Structure formats: structure tokens, C-alpha cells
Coordinates of C-alpha atoms in Angstrom, one line a residue:
Chain A
M1 CA -16.4 -24.8 14.5
K2 CA -18.2 -22.7 17.8
R3 CA -19.6 -19.5 16.6
S4 CA -16.8 -17.6 17.8
E5 CA -14.1 -19.3 15.7
R6 CA -16.8 -18.7 12.6
T7 CA -17.3 -14.8 13.5
A8 CA -13.3 -14.3 14.2
L9 CA -12.5 -15.8 10.2
I10 CA -15.5 -13.9 8.9
S11 CA -14.2 -10.8 10.4
K12 CA -10.5 -11.9 9.2
I13 CA -11.4 -12.2 5.7
V14 CA -13.8 -9.3 5.3
S15 CA -11.0 -6.9 6.4
D16 CA -8.5 -8.6 4.4
A17 CA -10.7 -7.6 1.0
P18 CA -12.7 -4.5 1.5
G19 CA -15.4 -3.3 -1.1
K20 CA -15.2 -7.2 -2.4
V21 CA -19.0 -8.9 -2.6
F22 CA -18.7 -12.2 -0.5
G23 CA -21.9 -14.8 -1.1
L24 CA -23.2 -16.6 1.7
S25 CA -22.2 -19.7 0.2
Y26 CA -18.5 -18.6 0.3
F27 CA -18.5 -19.0 3.6
C28 CA -21.1 -21.9 3.9
D29 CA -18.4 -23.9 1.9
I30 CA -15.7 -23.1 4.5
F31 CA -18.0 -23.9 7.4
G32 CA -20.3 -26.5 6.4
T33 CA -22.9 -24.8 8.0
A34 CA -26.1 -23.6 6.7
R35 CA -26.9 -20.1 4.8
S36 CA -29.1 -19.3 8.5
T37 CA -26.1 -20.2 10.3
V38 CA -24.2 -18.0 8.1
S39 CA -26.4 -15.0 7.9
E40 CA -26.5 -15.6 12.0
D41 CA -23.0 -15.1 12.1
I42 CA -22.6 -11.7 9.5
S43 CA -25.0 -10.0 11.9
V44 CA -22.9 -10.8 14.9
V45 CA -19.7 -9.6 12.9
R46 CA -21.8 -6.7 11.5
R47 CA -23.1 -5.9 14.9
S48 CA -19.4 -6.0 16.5
L49 CA -17.8 -4.2 14.2
E50 CA -20.0 -0.9 13.6
A51 CA -20.4 -0.2 17.1
H52 CA -17.0 0.5 17.0
G53 CA -16.5 2.6 14.6
H54 CA -15.0 -0.4 12.5
G55 CA -16.8 0.8 9.1
K56 CA -20.0 -1.0 7.8
L57 CA -20.7 -4.1 7.0
I58 CA -23.4 -4.0 4.0
T59 CA -26.0 -6.7 2.3
V60 CA -25.6 -6.8 -1.4
S61 CA -29.0 -8.3 -2.8
G62 CA -29.8 -10.2 -6.2
P63 CA -27.7 -12.8 -7.8
G64 CA -24.2 -11.9 -7.1
G65 CA -25.2 -10.5 -3.7
G66 CA -24.1 -11.0 -0.3
V67 CA -21.7 -9.3 2.2
R68 CA -19.2 -6.4 1.7
Y69 CA -17.2 -4.7 4.2
L70 CA -16.5 -0.8 4.1
P71 CA -14.0 -0.3 5.9
F72 CA -14.4 3.7 6.0
A73 CA -13.4 6.3 8.2
D74 CA -17.1 8.5 9.7
E75 CA -16.8 12.0 9.9
K76 CA -15.4 11.5 13.7
S77 CA -13.1 9.3 13.0
A78 CA -11.9 11.4 9.8
L79 CA -11.7 14.2 11.9
D80 CA -9.0 12.3 14.5
I81 CA -7.1 11.4 11.4
Q82 CA -7.0 14.7 10.0
N83 CA -5.8 16.4 13.4
R84 CA -3.0 13.5 13.2
L85 CA -2.2 14.9 10.2
C86 CA -2.0 18.2 11.4
N87 CA 0.2 17.5 14.3
A88 CA 2.8 15.2 12.5
L89 CA 3.0 18.2 10.0
N90 CA 3.4 20.5 12.7
D91 CA 6.7 20.2 14.0
K92 CA 9.9 22.7 12.7
N93 CA 12.2 20.2 12.5
R94 CA 10.7 19.5 8.8
M95 CA 11.2 22.7 7.6
L96 CA 13.2 22.8 4.6
G97 CA 13.4 26.0 3.3
G98 CA 11.3 27.8 0.7
G99 CA 8.4 27.3 2.3
F100 CA 9.0 23.3 1.8
L101 CA 8.5 20.7 4.3
Y102 CA 10.4 17.2 4.8
T103 CA 6.5 15.1 4.5
S104 CA 8.0 11.8 3.2
D105 CA 8.2 9.8 6.8
I106 CA 4.4 10.5 6.8
M107 CA 3.4 9.5 2.8
F108 CA 5.5 6.4 3.5
D109 CA 4.5 5.4 6.5
P110 CA 2.0 2.4 5.9
S111 CA -0.3 3.1 9.0
F112 CA -0.3 7.0 8.4
S113 CA -1.3 6.2 4.3
T114 CA -4.4 3.6 5.6
D115 CA -5.6 6.0 7.7
M116 CA -5.5 8.9 5.1
A117 CA -7.0 6.5 2.7
R118 CA -9.9 5.6 4.8
V119 CA -11.3 9.2 4.6
F120 CA -11.0 9.2 0.5
A121 CA -12.5 5.7 0.1
G122 CA -15.7 6.8 2.6
L123 CA -15.7 10.2 0.5
F124 CA -15.5 8.2 -2.9
F125 CA -17.2 5.4 -2.6
N126 CA -20.5 6.3 -4.1
T127 CA -18.5 7.1 -7.3
D128 CA -18.9 4.0 -9.2
A129 CA -15.2 4.6 -10.0
N130 CA -13.0 1.8 -12.1
C131 CA -9.1 3.1 -10.9
V132 CA -7.1 5.0 -8.5
V133 CA -5.0 7.6 -10.1
T134 CA -1.9 9.5 -8.8
I135 CA 1.3 10.4 -10.7
E136 CA 4.9 9.3 -9.3
T137 CA 6.2 9.2 -6.3
K138 CA 5.0 10.3 -3.1
G139 CA 1.0 10.3 -3.7
I140 CA 1.4 6.5 -4.6
P141 CA 1.2 5.0 -1.1
L142 CA -2.2 6.9 -0.3
A143 CA -3.5 6.1 -3.8
L144 CA -2.5 2.7 -3.5
M145 CA -4.5 2.5 0.1
T146 CA -7.4 3.8 -1.2
A147 CA -7.5 1.4 -4.2
R148 CA -7.1 -1.4 -1.5
L149 CA -10.3 -0.4 0.3
L150 CA -12.0 0.9 -2.9
N151 CA -11.1 -2.9 -4.1
L152 CA -9.5 -1.0 -7.6
P153 CA -6.6 -1.4 -9.5
T154 CA -4.1 1.7 -9.1
V155 CA -2.9 3.7 -12.3
V156 CA 0.1 5.6 -12.1
V157 CA 1.2 8.7 -14.4
R158 CA 5.1 8.6 -14.8
R159 CA 7.1 11.7 -15.0
E160 CA 8.7 10.1 -18.1
P161 CA 7.3 7.9 -20.4
R162 CA 9.2 4.2 -20.2
I163 CA 10.2 1.2 -22.6
S164 CA 8.1 -0.7 -19.6
E165 CA 4.7 1.0 -19.6
G166 CA 4.4 0.4 -23.5
P167 CA 2.5 3.1 -25.6
T168 CA 2.1 6.0 -23.9
I169 CA 0.4 9.7 -24.1
S170 CA 2.1 12.1 -22.8
I171 CA 1.7 16.2 -22.2
N172 CA 3.8 18.5 -21.0
Y173 CA 2.2 21.2 -17.9
F174 CA 3.5 23.8 -15.6
S175 CA 3.9 22.7 -12.2
A176 CA 3.7 25.6 -9.6
A177 CA 5.3 22.9 -6.7
A178 CA 7.9 22.7 -8.8
E179 CA 8.4 26.0 -10.4
K180 CA 8.9 24.6 -13.9
M181 CA 7.4 22.8 -16.9
Q182 CA 7.1 19.4 -16.6
K183 CA 5.8 16.3 -18.6
M184 CA 3.8 13.5 -17.5
S185 CA 3.2 10.0 -19.1
I186 CA 0.6 7.3 -19.1
S187 CA 0.4 3.5 -20.3
K188 CA -2.7 3.5 -22.9
K189 CA -2.5 -0.3 -21.4
A190 CA -3.2 1.0 -17.2
V191 CA -6.6 2.7 -18.3
K192 CA -10.0 1.6 -20.0
P193 CA -11.4 4.2 -23.0
G194 CA -15.3 5.0 -21.1
S195 CA -14.1 4.1 -17.9
R196 CA -14.3 6.5 -14.2
A197 CA -11.5 7.2 -12.3
I198 CA -10.5 8.8 -8.9
I199 CA -7.1 11.1 -8.4
I200 CA -5.1 11.1 -5.2
D201 CA -2.3 12.9 -4.9
D202 CA -0.2 13.6 -1.5
F203 CA -0.2 17.5 -2.0
M204 CA -1.2 20.3 -4.0
R205 CA -0.3 23.8 -4.8
A206 CA -1.8 25.4 -7.8
G207 CA -3.6 22.0 -9.1
G208 CA -1.3 22.1 -12.0
S209 CA -0.2 18.0 -11.7
I210 CA -4.0 17.0 -10.9
K211 CA -5.2 19.1 -14.3
G212 CA -2.4 17.3 -16.0
I213 CA -3.7 14.1 -15.3
G214 CA -7.4 15.0 -15.9
E215 CA -6.2 16.3 -19.5
L216 CA -4.6 12.8 -20.1
L217 CA -7.2 10.8 -18.7
S218 CA -9.6 12.6 -20.8
E219 CA -7.3 11.9 -23.9
L220 CA -8.3 8.3 -23.4
D221 CA -11.7 9.3 -22.7
V222 CA -11.5 8.7 -18.9
T223 CA -14.2 10.9 -16.9
V224 CA -12.5 11.9 -13.2
V225 CA -15.2 11.6 -10.7
G226 CA -13.7 12.6 -7.6
I227 CA -10.4 14.2 -6.5
G228 CA -8.7 13.8 -2.9
V229 CA -5.4 15.2 -2.0
G230 CA -3.7 14.9 1.2
I231 CA -2.4 18.4 1.7
A232 CA -3.7 21.5 -0.1
S233 CA -1.4 24.7 -0.4
I234 CA -3.6 27.6 0.9
T235 CA -1.7 29.6 -2.1
P236 CA -2.0 30.7 -4.4
K237 CA -5.7 31.2 -4.1
T238 CA -6.6 30.9 -7.7
K239 CA -6.3 27.3 -8.5
K240 CA -6.1 25.5 -11.9
I241 CA -8.7 23.2 -10.7
S242 CA -12.2 22.8 -8.5
G243 CA -13.4 20.0 -6.7
Y244 CA -10.9 18.7 -5.0
R245 CA -11.2 17.7 -1.4
P246 CA -7.8 18.2 1.0
L247 CA -7.9 16.6 3.9
V248 CA -6.0 19.5 5.6
Y249 CA -5.1 23.3 4.5
L250 CA -1.3 24.3 4.9
G251 CA -0.9 28.2 5.0
D252 CA 2.2 29.8 6.1
V253 CA 5.5 28.0 6.9
D254 CA 7.7 30.7 8.4
E255 CA 11.0 29.7 9.3
S256 CA 12.1 32.8 11.4
T257 CA 9.1 31.9 14.3
G258 CA 8.9 27.9 13.4
L259 CA 5.6 28.3 12.9
I260 CA 3.9 25.6 10.8
E261 CA 0.2 26.6 9.6
V262 CA -1.8 23.6 9.2
T263 CA -6.0 23.1 9.7
P264 CA -7.8 20.5 9.3
N265 CA -10.6 20.8 6.0
F266 CA -13.5 20.8 8.2
Q267 CA -15.8 20.8 5.0
I268 CA -14.4 17.7 3.5
F269 CA -17.5 15.7 3.9
E270 CA -20.2 18.4 2.4
N271 CA -21.4 19.0 -1.3
I272 CA -18.9 20.6 -3.7
Chain B
M1 CA -20.9 -8.4 24.7
K2 CA -21.0 -12.2 23.9
R3 CA -17.9 -13.9 22.5
S4 CA -18.8 -14.1 19.3
E5 CA -18.9 -10.5 19.3
R6 CA -15.5 -10.4 21.1
T7 CA -13.8 -12.7 18.7
A8 CA -14.8 -10.8 15.8
L9 CA -13.3 -7.4 16.7
I10 CA -9.9 -9.2 18.0
S11 CA -9.7 -10.1 14.5
K12 CA -10.6 -7.2 12.8
I13 CA -8.3 -5.2 15.3
V14 CA -5.0 -7.6 15.0
S15 CA -6.0 -7.8 11.3
D16 CA -5.4 -3.7 10.8
A17 CA -2.1 -3.6 12.3
P18 CA -0.1 -6.8 11.7
G19 CA 3.0 -7.0 13.4
K20 CA 2.2 -4.7 16.1
V21 CA 1.8 -5.7 20.1
F22 CA -1.5 -5.8 21.4
G23 CA -1.5 -6.0 25.3
L24 CA -4.2 -8.4 26.7
S25 CA -5.5 -4.8 28.6
Y26 CA -5.9 -3.0 25.5
F27 CA -8.8 -5.5 24.7
C28 CA -10.1 -5.5 28.3
D29 CA -10.6 -2.2 28.2
I30 CA -12.5 -2.3 24.9
F31 CA -14.6 -5.2 26.3
G32 CA -14.7 -4.8 29.9
T33 CA -13.9 -7.8 30.8
A34 CA -11.1 -9.7 32.9
R35 CA -7.7 -10.6 31.5
S36 CA -9.0 -14.5 31.6
T37 CA -12.3 -14.1 29.4
V38 CA -9.7 -12.1 27.0
S39 CA -7.4 -14.9 26.9
E40 CA -9.7 -17.4 25.8
D41 CA -11.2 -15.0 23.5
I42 CA -7.7 -14.7 22.0
S43 CA -7.4 -18.3 21.6
V44 CA -10.2 -18.8 20.0
V45 CA -9.1 -16.0 17.3
R46 CA -6.2 -17.6 17.2
R47 CA -7.5 -21.5 16.5
S48 CA -9.8 -20.2 13.8
L49 CA -7.1 -18.2 12.3
E50 CA -4.1 -20.4 12.4
A51 CA -6.3 -23.6 11.3
H52 CA -7.8 -22.0 7.8
G53 CA -4.2 -20.8 6.7
H54 CA -4.1 -16.8 7.7
G55 CA -0.7 -16.5 9.3
K56 CA 0.0 -17.0 13.1
L57 CA -1.0 -15.0 16.0
I58 CA 1.9 -15.3 18.5
T59 CA 2.4 -14.2 22.0
V60 CA 4.6 -11.7 23.4
S61 CA 5.7 -12.2 27.4
G62 CA 7.5 -10.1 29.5
P63 CA 6.7 -6.1 30.2
G64 CA 5.1 -4.8 27.1
G65 CA 4.3 -8.3 26.2
G66 CA 0.5 -9.2 24.6
V67 CA -0.2 -11.1 21.3
R68 CA 0.9 -9.9 17.6
Y69 CA -0.6 -10.9 14.8
L70 CA 1.9 -12.4 11.8
P71 CA -0.2 -12.8 8.6
F72 CA 2.3 -14.2 6.4
A73 CA 2.2 -17.0 3.9
D74 CA 3.4 -20.4 4.7
E75 CA 5.4 -22.2 2.2
K76 CA 2.5 -23.7 0.8
S77 CA 0.6 -20.3 0.4
A78 CA 3.7 -19.2 -1.1
L79 CA 3.5 -21.2 -3.9
D80 CA 0.2 -20.5 -4.7
I81 CA 1.1 -16.8 -4.6
Q82 CA 4.1 -17.5 -6.7
N83 CA 1.8 -19.4 -9.0
R84 CA -0.7 -16.9 -9.8
L85 CA 2.4 -14.6 -10.5
C86 CA 3.4 -16.7 -13.1
N87 CA 0.2 -17.1 -14.6
A88 CA -0.4 -13.4 -14.8
L89 CA 3.3 -13.1 -16.1
N90 CA 2.4 -15.5 -18.9
D91 CA -0.1 -14.1 -21.1
K92 CA 1.8 -12.7 -24.4
N93 CA 0.0 -9.6 -24.4
R94 CA 2.4 -8.5 -22.0
M95 CA 5.5 -8.0 -24.5
L96 CA 6.3 -5.1 -25.7
G97 CA 9.2 -5.6 -27.4
G98 CA 13.0 -6.3 -26.3
G99 CA 12.0 -9.1 -23.5
F100 CA 10.4 -6.2 -21.8
L101 CA 7.1 -7.3 -20.5
Y102 CA 4.6 -5.0 -19.2
T103 CA 3.8 -5.3 -15.4
S104 CA 2.7 -2.2 -13.9
D105 CA -1.2 -3.8 -13.4
I106 CA 0.2 -6.2 -11.5
M107 CA 2.9 -4.5 -9.2
F108 CA -0.1 -1.4 -8.9
D109 CA -3.0 -4.0 -8.0
P110 CA -3.5 -3.5 -4.3
S111 CA -4.5 -7.2 -4.0
F112 CA -1.5 -8.6 -5.6
S113 CA 1.1 -6.6 -3.8
T114 CA -0.2 -7.4 -0.7
D115 CA -0.1 -11.2 -1.7
M116 CA 3.4 -11.1 -3.0
A117 CA 4.5 -9.0 0.4
R118 CA 3.0 -12.1 2.5
V119 CA 5.9 -14.4 1.4
F120 CA 8.2 -11.3 1.9
A121 CA 7.0 -10.9 5.6
G122 CA 7.4 -14.3 6.3
L123 CA 10.8 -14.7 5.1
F124 CA 12.0 -11.6 6.2
F125 CA 10.2 -11.3 9.7
N126 CA 13.4 -12.7 11.6
T127 CA 15.5 -9.9 10.8
D128 CA 14.7 -7.4 13.3
A129 CA 15.0 -4.6 10.4
N130 CA 13.7 -1.2 11.1
C131 CA 12.3 -0.3 7.6
V132 CA 11.8 -1.6 3.8
V133 CA 13.6 0.5 1.2
T134 CA 12.7 0.8 -2.7
I135 CA 13.8 2.3 -5.4
E136 CA 10.9 4.6 -7.2
T137 CA 8.6 3.5 -9.0
K138 CA 6.9 0.1 -9.5
G139 CA 8.7 -1.4 -6.4
I140 CA 7.0 1.0 -4.1
P141 CA 3.6 -0.9 -3.6
L142 CA 5.3 -4.2 -2.7
A143 CA 7.5 -2.3 -0.8
L144 CA 4.8 -0.1 1.1
M145 CA 2.9 -3.6 2.0
T146 CA 5.4 -5.7 3.3
A147 CA 6.5 -2.7 5.3
R148 CA 2.5 -2.8 6.3
L149 CA 3.0 -6.7 7.5
L150 CA 5.9 -6.4 9.3
N151 CA 4.9 -2.4 10.9
L152 CA 7.5 -0.9 9.9
P153 CA 8.3 2.6 7.7
T154 CA 8.9 2.4 3.9
V155 CA 11.7 4.6 2.6
V156 CA 12.0 5.6 -1.0
V157 CA 15.0 6.0 -3.0
R158 CA 14.5 8.8 -5.8
R159 CA 16.1 8.9 -9.0
E160 CA 17.2 12.7 -8.9
P161 CA 17.2 14.5 -5.2
R162 CA 14.3 16.5 -4.7
I163 CA 13.8 19.9 -2.4
S164 CA 11.2 18.2 -0.4
E165 CA 13.6 15.5 0.7
G166 CA 16.1 17.5 2.3
P167 CA 19.5 16.8 2.0
T168 CA 20.4 13.7 0.0
I169 CA 22.9 11.5 -0.8
S170 CA 23.3 10.7 -4.3
I171 CA 25.5 7.7 -6.3
N172 CA 25.9 7.0 -10.3
Y173 CA 25.5 3.3 -11.3
F174 CA 25.3 1.8 -14.5
S175 CA 21.4 -0.1 -14.8
A176 CA 21.3 -3.1 -17.1
A177 CA 17.6 -3.3 -16.9
A178 CA 18.1 1.0 -18.7
E179 CA 21.0 -0.1 -20.2
K180 CA 22.6 3.1 -19.1
M181 CA 24.2 5.0 -16.5
Q182 CA 21.7 6.1 -14.3
K183 CA 21.4 8.4 -10.8
M184 CA 20.0 7.5 -7.5
S185 CA 19.3 9.8 -4.3
I186 CA 18.2 8.9 -0.6
S187 CA 17.2 11.3 1.9
K188 CA 19.7 11.8 5.0
K189 CA 16.5 12.2 7.2
A190 CA 14.9 9.2 5.8
V191 CA 16.9 6.2 8.0
K192 CA 18.9 6.8 11.1
P193 CA 22.3 5.4 11.3
G194 CA 23.2 1.8 12.6
S195 CA 19.8 1.0 11.7
R196 CA 18.9 -2.7 10.0
A197 CA 17.2 -2.5 6.1
I198 CA 15.2 -4.8 4.2
I199 CA 15.3 -4.0 0.4
I200 CA 12.1 -4.6 -2.0
D201 CA 12.0 -3.8 -5.8
D202 CA 9.6 -5.4 -8.8
F203 CA 12.3 -6.4 -11.1
M204 CA 16.1 -7.4 -11.2
R205 CA 18.3 -7.9 -13.9
A206 CA 21.7 -7.8 -13.0
G207 CA 21.4 -6.2 -9.7
G208 CA 22.7 -2.6 -10.2
S209 CA 19.8 -0.6 -8.6
I210 CA 19.7 -2.9 -5.8
K211 CA 24.0 -2.7 -5.4
G212 CA 23.1 0.9 -5.7
I213 CA 20.5 0.9 -2.8
G214 CA 23.3 -0.7 -0.5
E215 CA 25.7 1.4 -1.0
L216 CA 23.6 4.8 -0.5
L217 CA 22.5 2.8 2.3
S218 CA 26.0 1.6 3.6
E219 CA 26.9 5.7 3.1
L220 CA 24.0 6.2 5.9
D221 CA 25.8 3.3 8.0
V222 CA 22.1 1.2 7.6
T223 CA 22.8 -2.7 7.5
V224 CA 20.7 -4.5 4.7
V225 CA 19.5 -7.8 6.4
G226 CA 16.9 -9.0 3.5
I227 CA 16.5 -8.4 0.1
G228 CA 13.6 -9.6 -1.7
V229 CA 12.5 -9.4 -5.5
G230 CA 9.1 -9.7 -7.6
I231 CA 10.3 -10.7 -11.0
A232 CA 13.9 -11.9 -11.3
S233 CA 15.6 -12.1 -14.9
I234 CA 18.0 -15.0 -15.2
T235 CA 20.3 -13.5 -18.1
P236 CA 22.8 -12.1 -16.7
K237 CA 23.8 -15.6 -15.2
T238 CA 26.5 -13.4 -13.4
K239 CA 24.7 -11.3 -10.9
K240 CA 25.8 -7.7 -9.0
I241 CA 24.8 -9.1 -5.8
S242 CA 23.7 -12.2 -3.9
G243 CA 21.8 -13.0 -1.2
Y244 CA 18.6 -11.9 -3.1
R245 CA 15.3 -13.6 -2.9
P246 CA 12.6 -13.5 -6.0
L247 CA 9.2 -14.6 -5.9
V248 CA 9.7 -16.0 -9.8
Y249 CA 12.4 -16.2 -12.1
L250 CA 11.8 -15.1 -15.9
G251 CA 13.8 -16.6 -18.4
D252 CA 13.2 -16.3 -22.0
V253 CA 10.5 -13.9 -23.9
D254 CA 10.3 -14.9 -27.1
E255 CA 8.1 -12.8 -29.6
S256 CA 7.9 -14.9 -32.4
T257 CA 6.7 -17.7 -30.3
G258 CA 4.7 -16.1 -27.8
L259 CA 6.6 -18.2 -25.1
I260 CA 7.2 -16.8 -21.8
E261 CA 9.1 -18.6 -19.8
V262 CA 8.1 -17.7 -15.8
T263 CA 8.4 -20.1 -13.0
P264 CA 8.4 -20.0 -9.1
N265 CA 11.9 -19.7 -6.9
F266 CA 11.0 -23.0 -5.6
Q267 CA 14.4 -22.6 -3.2
I268 CA 12.4 -19.1 -1.7
F269 CA 12.5 -20.3 1.5
E270 CA 15.8 -22.0 1.9
N271 CA 18.9 -20.9 3.4
I272 CA 21.6 -18.6 1.2

């Protein structure tokens, strides 16, 4: 195999398993080459991907070491993605009345959710999280794609306890988005006590759902180490949670003029 | 840029957007090289990926032509994936009573759902589908990853109509899995009349849910062109639908002996 064939294959393999550590010997076995050769191949792949804004290929030292691909959005790419989301949302055909916007096409579009997830993965990469938690239904693609980029499992909180979830813990909470009391339920099998979770959701008004997820997790002795939200409503001003990072803010939705106020969160990378 | 750097980048770009057609000029612009050079680069990438079982990089001719990456599982990889699923399911700790198995960890694991999706994408690549449809909740990852590999949007049928879905069409149906009447609802905004859909779900007993999805789609003048199921129960023998393709079959779940009968669907690639 020529170097150009090996670099194509290394690039493919690390792209398919972001976050995963590959020992050099893994590639030596595939190619039947020496470690020094693989090491040079990896340098070529790193140079090429990093020069074109495709994230980082980092070296993990020590036993169990190797290379790990982190295809996260840097601040420039993040702003592109935030603007892409703003542009998609800013369309009066999305207006459903009562200030609601139709967003399912965006949230269930794999390319869109992957892009948004690249921002969250970059934000939460250093949190040592063990899982990404969301609540059904529209946050699932964002959570799943974030988990994919971080090489973590996803945990989905359900609205109703189900037989197929085994023993569950449930709470009731007030949802400002739904304007009523709602239930949520987590499977005890889904998380390990003592572990660390990132919460991801597609939309947040007052933060009741995310606060509820935090309470469920705390019942299971799981610590929340990051909160990412696709779209955060500006109202109500007082939120039930702090420390959340929205991609964009949704302000006024005015049906008479067709105006939708949506702006990127320019502070998304700042310490909070 | 050296060829080895260009092949690493081409491999990365096509891996990230499976199913999408890239014109040669797209790469010429990135590299500042001639079409003949890019053409040779692509041959190198193709040879390398195809030789190692990573799907196909096909040439699309004519105006709007270029290359298109199809990272689908061939029959050998499909059987590996089916066996991986069987092995994961065959664990008595999954037993929940009443013949139910805990599968959320499998279905919500991005690496597992991606693997399973590679089989469905290979099965349904030639259907000219416009979208991948599923019903909430546990089928969403499989549907989303299949849609990602086919470069299609996902449509999620909801259990209850919601304000945020806009105008919906609903039906009631009998679910053998839930042993009761259930409702399902699709947003009229989610699909275009006259389009073609692949249905994907994680689990099927008698097929009531999938039959229901088909009825909803038919109300919107959408044709079902393929049905993929993660796990199909062997009972009941008589199903409400035909033409579905399960990855694995689930037989007896015997709590007294800890036996779980689960076998790959060896006929998955056969004409039905």
C-alpha cells in the first residue's frame, strides 16, 4: 500500500469513530508496516485535516495511548453553524401561532443536527462526561450526534415510564413550554451512580424540563457537567436553571409582521 | 499539498457526507489542482476504502456528476453487525418480565445504531426514497443514522399531536407490543405528497405500528418503498404487514432458564 492509500484509510477510520483512541499498533496491523511509518502517516493526516478546519487529531500518550480524532467546531465554524440555524429559523412559514415555530425538519435533519452537535462536542469535550442525556423527542438527534462525536452513550428520559425501560424513577414538573404539569421518567438501568452527564435539548423556555432532568439524575447520584440547548427563548427572563449554553436565542415572533427575532449566542464559548 | 494529504482530506470529506454527490471541481477548488490530478486522487481513495470493506465510492456521470460515497455494509459486514446485535441481546440481565427485553442502551448507542443503519442503507439505497420515517421513540436513532447514510431527512411520527408539529393527521390503531389501542400522528408539513418513504423501527411484534405509519403516509399520498426493523419477534406468526426486513429475529425469552433465542435474519438481502 502506498502512503496516499494509507492516509485515506486512516482518515476514514478516525472520522468514523470520533473521540475513540486508536493505538498505533491498530494501524500497523492493518497495513503490515512499522510504527515509524504509521507515525509519519498520522502526521500527514493530522496536517491535512487541521489545515482545513476539520478539527484535531491529538496524540494520547502513555499505555493505551495512540491518536484520537476530535472533529469539533472551532469558534469560526461554530458561528457559521449558529448563523445557518438563525437563517433556517428566520422564515415566516415556520410560524404556528402562539409564538410556536415549526422546527422538526431542522432538528430531524441529520446534517443539521451533526453540525450543531459539533459545537456542543467542542464545548463539552473536557468535561469527562460518561453519557449525554436528553428528553424525548425532538432533542434526541442533537443528543445522539453529540454523543457520537464524544464517543459516549445517549440516555433518553421518557415522558411516561414504560415496561421496556425496566425500573424507573419519575418526577412531576411544570413545563412553561407546554404550559402544564408534565411527568418525566428515567430508567435506573440507563446510568451508573457516580457518573457524569451532559444534558442536551433542542429548545428551552424557562428551563423546567432541564431542571427536571437534573433532579432525576441527582436521584441516581449522577452529576451534570454541561448543558447544551439548540434554541433558548429570551422570555421568561428568569430561568429555572443556570449554566446552560444555547446555540441561538429566540426573541419576538410577530405573526402580524412576519418578524422572527433570532440571533446567535455570541458568548457561547465564554466561561459561565 | 502532497497526494497523501489530498487523499486524507477527500476521504474525510466524503465520509462526513455519505450519499452526497461531490463534483470534481469541488476538490479542484480546495486543492488548486487540475481535474486529472483530483481524478487520480479519487481513484486512490476508492481503491483504499473498497479494499478494506468500507463501502463504495461510485462515479456519478453527466452534468451534476462527480463522486458519491456509499459506506454501506456488504453481506459479510452485515452478518458481523447482525451477530453483534444477537450477542448484545443474548444477556439474561436484559430480561424485564413478560417477555420484554431492555434494549435502550443498544438502540441509543450511536456506534451500534450507525452499524445497524449501514445494513439498512445498503438494502434501501436503490429505492429512490425522499425520507426515512419512524415513530417515537426508540426507533429514532436507527432511522436518523440510516437517513444520514442516505443523505435524506428523517420524519418522526408522534404518539400525540403537538402544537409544535402544526396541522397533523392522526389515526388510532391496535398495538400488540403495548397490548392496547394507541394513537399516532404525523405533521402535514413533514412530508411532500407524491414522495417516497423508507420506514425504520427498532422493534416489531405484529407490525401494527408500521401498518399505522403506512396508513398515515398513504393519507398524505406518500409511497412506502422499504421497511427495516432492528428486531422482529417471531410471534405472532401472522403479521399485519409484509415486505419488512428485520436484522434479527427474537424467539423465546425464558426467564426460568435465562434463555433468549435470537438469530440473524440470514435472508435479509434476498428478494421479497
